[in-house]
Amino acid sequence: MADGFYLLNFTVSGVKCIKEEVRLDFYKKTVDKNFDPEKYRVKAVYGENGSGKSALITAVKIFQDLVMSTNYLMELQTQGFLDEIINKETHMFRFACEFLAGLDTEQTVFQYSFCLGKNKNDLYEIQHEMLKVKNGNYANNKYRTLFECKEGELIYISCNDQAKEVIEKATMNLLSMHPFIHSYIINVEKIVVPGEDFSDQDFFFYILLSCLMLLFIRVYIPTEDQHELYFLQRQLKEEDIGYKELMDKFFAHEDRWSVYSSVNQKYVSKTKYEEYKTKVDHLAQFIKIFKPNLVSIDIDAKENGDQYVCDLNLNYGGYVINKEFESTGIKKLIRLFDCFASASLGGIVFVDEMDANLNDVYLCRLVEYFMYYGKGQLCFTTHNLDPMSVLKENRNSIDFLSSDNHLVPWTSRGNASPENCYKNGMIEDSPFNIDATDFVGIFGE
């Protein structure tokens, strides 16, 4: 495995219709020294309408926003969103994941978990948070706890006493509404002081890896725009926090980090404008595959202080169309381009309803590309059965989610195909028992 991150699994409960725990695995159960993700880079999640497919993607988005946004739980808009999105019976949202971090030849496995529940003021807060780590990826290695927070208190931390005292002071009264990982990073200049040796380098290193993993994640949900994801990168690069050789190693390859810039962003820093133009050129090459008569994608850039306000126009030679007035399918491809670029270069990407507005042939060819050439991970929900014929050759790449939140991975069944088994109700807990006659009389005829 090259330097980077791989999401091994995540577990979620208490979001939308998902009441009980659902676990999505991206790799086989045993993670050993021969770890090889090449056959495990793409996963499609199928299920009936209302089974909870979108809830899984939403859970990842909450995880990312909680840790990366400065005041996520402090915002009234967030609290209103969580009131709507967290399961109405449990009023408790739990998320846990395992991920592998590779750097040079070293591989480290992490387990991170948190729980959101309501406090006495009827606001959602962090009731529990924990990070564990194990060095190496051997089956007999056991996790050890790095930190644990409960009801706003730091109850355990794995570092020397002097560092512990500084960290406790820096995170005091923050941990019910701000994750420890985020609180640590925004206060890192108080905790990791250049020239002083009381800071625990291993602890800092592990928290840093956990933060960087979040920068590798991109989530596409059709009903919302992608949030800005540059905070941690900017914070880590600009702070004078010592361990320069360590930081240089992580940020040595700017092309890896350019994955997280976006052709869909409207406001572009003048210092990043050339990089943005390159991205748009790549977008034009991508769209030209589907629209061969496309000449270029032109940027309408207006100055606004130290930024440009950018709009994209598709130039077809004889006429020009603003991207917002393009066909629904082309607009979908433009919006997904950032996700595809990320998954191609090493990102961890989640796309809800990837098949919506996309031609079946295009969808299958894109899935094939990420199976054979992508360097990252792509997980998507879909109702389109065509990708099954591609993905069945891969491992752990098709999951079925039932209406009672039971997840069934596809396993080979002789000559039976996953699409036929699914359509004919032969997948456990996923019956298709609707008949045409069931609609008679429904429409007032």
Coordinates of C-alpha atoms in Angstrom, one line a residue:
M1 CA 0.0 0.0 0.0
A2 CA 1.3 3.5 -0.9
D3 CA 1.3 6.3 1.6
G4 CA -2.2 7.2 2.4
F5 CA -5.4 5.9 4.2
Y6 CA -7.8 3.1 3.7
L7 CA -11.2 2.9 5.5
L8 CA -11.6 -0.7 6.7
N9 CA -15.2 -0.4 8.0
F10 CA -17.7 1.8 9.7
T11 CA -20.6 1.1 12.0
V12 CA -23.6 3.4 12.5
S13 CA -26.8 3.4 14.4
G14 CA -29.5 6.0 15.2
V15 CA -29.6 7.9 12.0
K16 CA -32.8 8.3 9.9
C17 CA -34.5 4.9 9.7
I18 CA -31.4 3.0 10.9
K19 CA -32.2 2.2 14.6
E20 CA -30.0 -0.8 15.2
E21 CA -26.3 -1.1 14.4
V22 CA -25.3 -1.5 10.7
R23 CA -21.7 -2.2 9.8
L24 CA -20.3 -1.7 6.3
D25 CA -17.0 -3.6 5.6
F26 CA -14.7 -2.5 2.8
Y27 CA -12.0 -5.1 3.3
K28 CA -11.9 -8.8 4.4
K29 CA -12.1 -9.4 8.2
T30 CA -8.4 -10.2 8.6
V31 CA -6.0 -7.3 8.1
D32 CA -2.5 -8.9 8.0
K33 CA 0.9 -8.0 6.8
N34 CA 0.0 -8.8 3.2
F35 CA -2.7 -6.1 3.2
D36 CA -3.6 -5.4 -0.5
P37 CA -6.6 -3.1 -1.2
E38 CA -6.5 -3.5 -5.0
K39 CA -9.5 -5.8 -5.2
Y40 CA -11.4 -3.8 -2.6
R41 CA -11.6 -0.3 -3.9
V42 CA -15.2 0.0 -5.0
K43 CA -18.5 -0.8 -3.2
A44 CA -22.1 -0.4 -4.2
V45 CA -24.9 -0.5 -1.7
Y46 CA -28.3 -1.6 -3.0
G47 CA -31.7 -1.7 -1.2
E48 CA -35.4 -0.9 -1.3
N49 CA -36.6 2.7 -1.2
G50 CA -36.4 3.8 2.5
S51 CA -34.1 1.0 3.5
G52 CA -31.4 3.4 4.8
K53 CA -28.9 3.7 2.0
S54 CA -28.8 7.5 2.1
A55 CA -28.6 7.3 5.9
L56 CA -25.3 5.5 5.7
I57 CA -23.8 8.3 3.5
T58 CA -25.3 11.0 5.8
A59 CA -23.7 9.3 8.8
V60 CA -20.2 9.7 7.2
K61 CA -21.0 13.4 6.5
I62 CA -22.0 14.0 10.1
F63 CA -18.7 12.3 11.2
Q64 CA -16.6 14.5 8.9
D65 CA -18.4 17.8 9.7
L66 CA -18.4 17.1 13.5
V67 CA -14.6 16.8 13.6
M68 CA -13.7 19.3 10.9
S69 CA -16.1 22.2 11.5
T70 CA -15.1 24.6 14.2
N71 CA -18.5 25.1 15.9
Y72 CA -20.6 22.3 14.3
L73 CA -22.7 21.5 17.4
M74 CA -22.8 25.1 18.5
E75 CA -24.8 26.2 15.5
L76 CA -28.6 26.3 15.7
Q77 CA -28.8 25.1 12.1
T78 CA -26.8 21.9 13.0
Q79 CA -29.0 21.2 16.0
G80 CA -32.1 21.5 13.9
F81 CA -30.6 19.2 11.3
L82 CA -29.7 16.6 13.9
D83 CA -33.2 16.8 15.4
E84 CA -34.5 15.8 12.0
I85 CA -31.9 13.3 11.0
I86 CA -31.2 11.3 14.2
N87 CA -33.6 8.4 14.7
K88 CA -36.8 9.5 16.4
E89 CA -36.9 6.5 18.7
T90 CA -33.3 6.3 20.0
H91 CA -32.4 10.1 20.0
M92 CA -28.9 8.7 20.0
F93 CA -26.4 8.7 17.1
R94 CA -23.4 6.3 17.2
F95 CA -20.6 6.1 14.7
A96 CA -17.4 4.1 14.7
C97 CA -14.8 3.3 12.1
E98 CA -11.5 1.5 11.6
F99 CA -9.0 2.8 9.2
L100 CA -5.4 2.0 8.2
A101 CA -2.8 4.7 7.8
G102 CA 0.3 3.9 5.7
L103 CA 3.5 6.0 5.8
D104 CA 6.7 4.7 4.2
T105 CA 6.6 1.0 5.1
E106 CA 4.8 1.5 8.4
Q107 CA 1.1 0.7 8.7
T108 CA -1.0 1.7 11.7
V109 CA -4.6 0.7 12.3
F110 CA -6.9 3.1 14.2
Q111 CA -10.4 2.7 15.7
Y112 CA -12.4 5.9 16.3
S113 CA -15.9 6.2 17.8
F114 CA -18.2 8.8 19.2
C115 CA -21.8 9.1 20.4
L116 CA -24.2 12.0 20.2
G117 CA -27.1 12.4 22.6
K118 CA -29.3 15.1 24.1
N119 CA -28.3 17.1 27.2
K120 CA -30.6 18.6 29.8
N121 CA -31.0 21.7 27.5
D122 CA -32.4 19.4 24.7
L123 CA -29.3 20.0 22.6
Y124 CA -27.2 17.3 21.0
E125 CA -23.7 16.9 22.5
I126 CA -20.8 14.5 22.5
Q127 CA -21.5 11.9 25.2
H128 CA -18.6 9.7 24.4
E129 CA -15.5 9.8 22.2
M130 CA -12.6 7.4 21.9
L131 CA -9.5 6.8 19.7
K132 CA -7.6 3.5 19.8
V133 CA -4.5 2.4 17.9
K134 CA -2.5 -0.7 17.2
N135 CA 0.9 -0.8 15.6
G136 CA 1.2 -3.1 12.6
N137 CA -1.8 -4.9 11.2
Y138 CA -1.5 -8.4 12.5
A139 CA -4.4 -10.4 13.8
N140 CA -2.9 -10.9 17.2
N141 CA -2.2 -7.2 17.9
K142 CA -4.5 -5.6 20.3
Y143 CA -5.8 -2.0 20.4
R144 CA -4.6 0.4 23.1
T145 CA -6.6 3.5 24.0
L146 CA -5.1 6.9 23.1
F147 CA -7.8 9.0 24.7
E148 CA -11.3 8.6 26.0
C149 CA -13.9 11.3 26.7
K150 CA -17.2 10.9 28.5
E151 CA -19.9 13.5 29.1
G152 CA -17.5 16.3 28.3
E153 CA -14.6 15.1 30.5
L154 CA -11.3 13.7 29.4
I155 CA -11.2 10.5 31.5
Y156 CA -8.1 8.9 29.9
I157 CA -5.1 10.0 27.8
S158 CA -2.0 8.1 26.8
C159 CA 0.8 10.6 27.2
N160 CA 3.3 11.7 29.8
D161 CA 2.0 13.6 32.8
Q162 CA 3.4 17.0 31.8
A163 CA 1.7 16.8 28.3
K164 CA -1.5 15.5 29.9
E165 CA -1.7 18.6 32.2
V166 CA -1.3 21.0 29.2
I167 CA -3.8 19.1 27.1
E168 CA -6.4 19.0 29.9
K169 CA -6.1 22.7 30.4
A170 CA -6.3 23.5 26.7
T171 CA -9.4 21.3 26.2
M172 CA -11.2 22.2 29.4
N173 CA -15.0 22.9 29.0
L174 CA -14.8 22.1 25.3
L175 CA -15.3 18.4 24.9
S176 CA -19.1 18.2 25.2
M177 CA -19.6 20.3 22.1
H178 CA -16.2 19.9 20.3
P179 CA -14.5 16.6 19.5
F180 CA -11.2 16.0 21.3
I181 CA -9.4 15.6 18.0
H182 CA -10.6 19.0 16.8
S183 CA -9.9 20.7 20.1
Y184 CA -6.4 19.3 20.1
I185 CA -5.6 20.6 16.7
I186 CA -7.0 24.1 17.1
N187 CA -5.0 24.4 20.4
V188 CA -2.0 22.6 19.1
E189 CA 0.3 25.7 19.4
K190 CA -0.4 25.7 23.2
I191 CA 0.2 22.0 23.4
V192 CA 3.2 21.3 21.1
V193 CA 5.8 23.9 21.9
P194 CA 8.9 24.0 19.7
G195 CA 12.1 23.5 21.7
E196 CA 10.3 21.8 24.6
D197 CA 10.4 18.1 25.0
F198 CA 7.4 17.5 27.4
S199 CA 5.1 17.0 24.4
D200 CA 4.5 13.3 23.6
Q201 CA 5.5 13.0 19.9
D202 CA 3.8 9.6 19.5
F203 CA 0.5 11.0 20.7
F204 CA 0.8 14.1 18.5
F205 CA 1.6 11.8 15.5
Y206 CA -1.4 9.6 16.0
I207 CA -3.8 12.6 16.4
L208 CA -2.3 14.1 13.3
L209 CA -2.9 10.9 11.3
S210 CA -6.5 10.8 12.4
C211 CA -7.0 14.4 11.3
L212 CA -5.4 13.8 7.9
M213 CA -7.6 10.8 7.3
L214 CA -10.6 13.1 7.4
L215 CA -9.1 15.3 4.7
F216 CA -9.1 12.2 2.5
I217 CA -12.8 11.8 2.7
R218 CA -15.2 13.5 0.3
V219 CA -19.0 13.0 0.5
Y220 CA -21.5 13.8 -2.2
I221 CA -25.1 14.1 -1.1
P222 CA -27.4 15.5 -3.9
T223 CA -29.4 17.8 -1.7
E224 CA -26.5 19.8 -0.3
D225 CA -23.3 21.4 -1.4
Q226 CA -19.9 20.1 -0.4
H227 CA -18.6 22.0 2.6
E228 CA -15.2 23.6 2.6
L229 CA -12.7 21.0 3.8
Y230 CA -9.4 22.9 4.1
F231 CA -9.4 23.9 7.7
L232 CA -7.1 21.2 9.1
Q233 CA -4.7 21.3 6.2
R234 CA -4.3 25.1 6.6
Q235 CA -4.1 24.9 10.4
L236 CA -1.4 22.2 10.3
K237 CA 0.7 23.8 7.6
E238 CA 0.6 27.4 9.0
E239 CA 1.2 26.7 12.7
D240 CA 4.8 26.6 14.0
I241 CA 4.4 23.4 15.9
G242 CA 7.8 21.8 15.5
Y243 CA 8.4 18.3 14.1
K244 CA 9.2 20.0 10.8
E245 CA 10.5 16.8 9.2
L246 CA 7.3 15.0 10.1
M247 CA 5.1 17.7 8.6
D248 CA 7.3 18.0 5.5
K249 CA 6.8 14.3 4.9
F250 CA 3.0 14.6 5.0
F251 CA 2.8 17.7 2.8
A252 CA 5.6 16.9 0.4
H253 CA 3.4 16.0 -2.5
E254 CA 1.1 18.9 -3.2
D255 CA -0.5 17.0 -6.1
R256 CA -2.0 14.6 -3.5
W257 CA -3.5 17.5 -1.5
S258 CA -4.8 19.2 -4.6
V259 CA -7.4 16.5 -4.6
Y260 CA -9.3 18.5 -2.1
S261 CA -9.7 21.6 -4.2
S262 CA -12.9 21.8 -6.2
V263 CA -14.0 22.8 -9.7
N264 CA -17.4 23.5 -8.1
Q265 CA -16.3 26.1 -5.7
K266 CA -17.5 29.6 -6.5
Y267 CA -14.9 31.6 -4.5
V268 CA -11.3 30.9 -5.4
S269 CA -8.3 32.4 -3.7
K270 CA -6.0 34.3 -6.1
T271 CA -3.1 32.2 -4.8
K272 CA -4.9 29.1 -5.9
Y273 CA -6.3 30.3 -9.1
E274 CA -3.7 28.7 -11.4
E275 CA -4.4 25.3 -9.7
Y276 CA -8.1 25.9 -10.1
K277 CA -7.6 26.6 -13.9
T278 CA -5.8 23.3 -14.2
K279 CA -8.6 21.5 -12.5
V280 CA -11.1 23.1 -14.9
D281 CA -9.0 21.9 -17.8
H282 CA -9.2 18.4 -16.5
L283 CA -12.9 18.8 -16.1
A284 CA -13.2 19.8 -19.8
Q285 CA -11.3 16.7 -20.8
F286 CA -13.7 14.6 -18.7
I287 CA -16.9 16.2 -20.1
K288 CA -15.5 16.0 -23.7
I289 CA -15.7 12.2 -23.3
F290 CA -19.5 12.5 -23.1
K291 CA -19.8 15.6 -25.3
P292 CA -17.2 15.4 -28.1
N293 CA -18.2 18.7 -29.6
L294 CA -17.2 20.6 -26.4
V295 CA -14.3 23.0 -27.2
S296 CA -13.5 24.2 -23.7
I297 CA -14.8 25.2 -20.4
D298 CA -14.2 28.9 -19.9
I299 CA -13.9 30.6 -16.5
D300 CA -15.8 33.8 -15.9
A301 CA -13.7 35.2 -13.0
K302 CA -14.5 38.5 -11.3
E303 CA -12.2 40.1 -8.7
N304 CA -13.4 40.3 -5.1
G305 CA -10.6 41.3 -2.8
D306 CA -8.1 38.5 -2.5
Q307 CA -10.5 36.1 -4.3
Y308 CA -12.1 35.5 -7.7
V309 CA -15.8 34.8 -7.9
C310 CA -15.9 32.1 -10.6
D311 CA -18.5 30.8 -12.9
L312 CA -18.1 28.1 -15.6
N313 CA -19.3 28.3 -19.2
L314 CA -19.2 25.4 -21.6
N315 CA -18.0 26.5 -25.0
Y316 CA -19.3 24.4 -27.9
G317 CA -17.7 26.6 -30.6
G318 CA -20.8 28.1 -32.1
Y319 CA -22.5 28.7 -28.7
V320 CA -21.8 28.9 -25.0
I321 CA -23.9 27.6 -22.1
N322 CA -23.5 28.4 -18.5
K323 CA -23.1 25.2 -16.5
E324 CA -26.3 25.8 -14.6
F325 CA -28.3 25.6 -17.8
E326 CA -26.7 22.4 -19.1
S327 CA -28.6 19.1 -19.2
T328 CA -29.3 17.4 -15.9
G329 CA -26.9 14.6 -16.8
I330 CA -24.0 16.9 -17.7
K331 CA -24.6 19.0 -14.5
K332 CA -24.4 15.8 -12.5
L333 CA -21.1 14.8 -14.1
I334 CA -19.7 18.3 -13.3
R335 CA -20.8 18.0 -9.7
L336 CA -19.3 14.5 -9.4
F337 CA -16.0 15.4 -11.0
D338 CA -14.4 16.5 -7.7
C339 CA -15.4 13.1 -6.1
F340 CA -14.1 11.1 -9.1
A341 CA -10.8 13.1 -9.0
S342 CA -10.4 12.4 -5.3
A343 CA -11.2 8.6 -5.6
S344 CA -8.7 8.4 -8.5
L345 CA -5.8 10.0 -6.6
G346 CA -6.3 8.3 -3.2
G347 CA -9.3 9.8 -1.5
I348 CA -12.1 8.0 0.3
V349 CA -15.3 8.9 -1.5
F350 CA -19.0 8.4 -0.7
V351 CA -21.6 9.2 -3.3
D352 CA -25.4 8.9 -2.7
E353 CA -27.5 7.9 -5.7
M354 CA -24.6 7.9 -8.1
D355 CA -26.8 6.4 -10.9
A356 CA -29.3 9.3 -10.8
N357 CA -29.4 11.1 -14.2
L358 CA -26.4 9.1 -15.5
N359 CA -26.6 6.8 -18.6
D360 CA -26.2 3.1 -17.6
V361 CA -23.3 2.7 -20.0
Y362 CA -21.4 5.7 -18.6
L363 CA -22.1 4.5 -15.0
C364 CA -20.6 1.0 -15.7
R365 CA -17.5 2.4 -17.5
L366 CA -16.8 4.8 -14.6
V367 CA -17.2 1.9 -12.1
E368 CA -14.7 -0.2 -14.2
Y369 CA -12.2 2.7 -14.2
F370 CA -12.2 2.9 -10.4
M371 CA -11.9 -0.9 -10.1
Y372 CA -8.9 -1.1 -12.3
Y373 CA -7.1 2.3 -12.2
G374 CA -8.3 4.2 -9.1
K375 CA -5.9 4.6 -6.2
G376 CA -8.6 5.5 -3.6
Q377 CA -11.9 4.1 -2.4
L378 CA -15.4 4.7 -3.9
C379 CA -18.6 3.7 -2.1
F380 CA -21.9 4.6 -3.7
T381 CA -25.6 3.9 -3.3
T382 CA -27.6 3.0 -6.4
H383 CA -30.7 1.3 -7.7
N384 CA -29.2 0.6 -11.1
L385 CA -28.4 -3.2 -11.4
D386 CA -26.0 -2.9 -14.3
P387 CA -22.9 -2.2 -12.2
M388 CA -23.5 -5.6 -10.5
S389 CA -22.2 -7.4 -13.6
V390 CA -18.9 -5.5 -13.2
L391 CA -18.5 -5.6 -9.5
K392 CA -19.3 -9.3 -9.0
E393 CA -15.7 -9.9 -10.2
N394 CA -14.4 -7.9 -7.3
R395 CA -14.4 -8.8 -3.6
N396 CA -16.7 -7.4 -1.0
S397 CA -18.1 -4.9 -3.5
I398 CA -21.8 -5.5 -3.4
D399 CA -24.0 -5.1 -0.3
F400 CA -27.7 -5.3 0.1
L401 CA -29.5 -3.3 2.8
S402 CA -33.0 -4.5 3.8
S403 CA -35.9 -2.4 5.0
D404 CA -35.2 -3.7 8.6
N405 CA -31.5 -2.5 8.3
H406 CA -30.0 -6.0 7.8
L407 CA -26.9 -5.8 5.6
V408 CA -26.2 -8.8 3.4
P409 CA -22.9 -8.9 1.4
W410 CA -23.0 -10.6 -2.0
T411 CA -21.1 -13.9 -2.1
S412 CA -20.6 -16.1 -5.1
R413 CA -23.4 -18.6 -5.6
G414 CA -22.2 -20.8 -8.5
N415 CA -23.5 -19.5 -11.8
A416 CA -26.2 -17.3 -10.2
S417 CA -25.7 -13.6 -10.9
P418 CA -26.3 -10.9 -8.2
E419 CA -28.7 -9.0 -10.4
N420 CA -31.0 -12.0 -11.0
C421 CA -30.9 -13.0 -7.3
Y422 CA -31.8 -9.5 -6.3
K423 CA -34.6 -9.0 -8.8
N424 CA -36.1 -12.4 -8.0
G425 CA -36.2 -11.9 -4.2
M426 CA -33.4 -14.4 -3.5
I427 CA -31.3 -12.1 -1.4
E428 CA -32.0 -12.5 2.3
D429 CA -34.5 -9.9 3.7
S430 CA -34.8 -8.2 0.4
P431 CA -38.0 -9.5 -1.2
F432 CA -39.5 -7.8 -4.2
N433 CA -43.1 -8.8 -3.6
I434 CA -44.9 -6.0 -5.6
D435 CA -47.1 -7.0 -8.5
A436 CA -48.6 -4.7 -11.2
T437 CA -52.1 -5.5 -9.8
D438 CA -51.2 -3.9 -6.5
F439 CA -51.6 -0.5 -8.2
V440 CA -55.1 -1.0 -9.4
G441 CA -57.5 1.5 -7.9
I442 CA -54.7 3.6 -6.4
F443 CA -54.7 6.4 -8.9
G444 CA -58.5 7.0 -8.9
E445 CA -59.2 5.2 -12.1

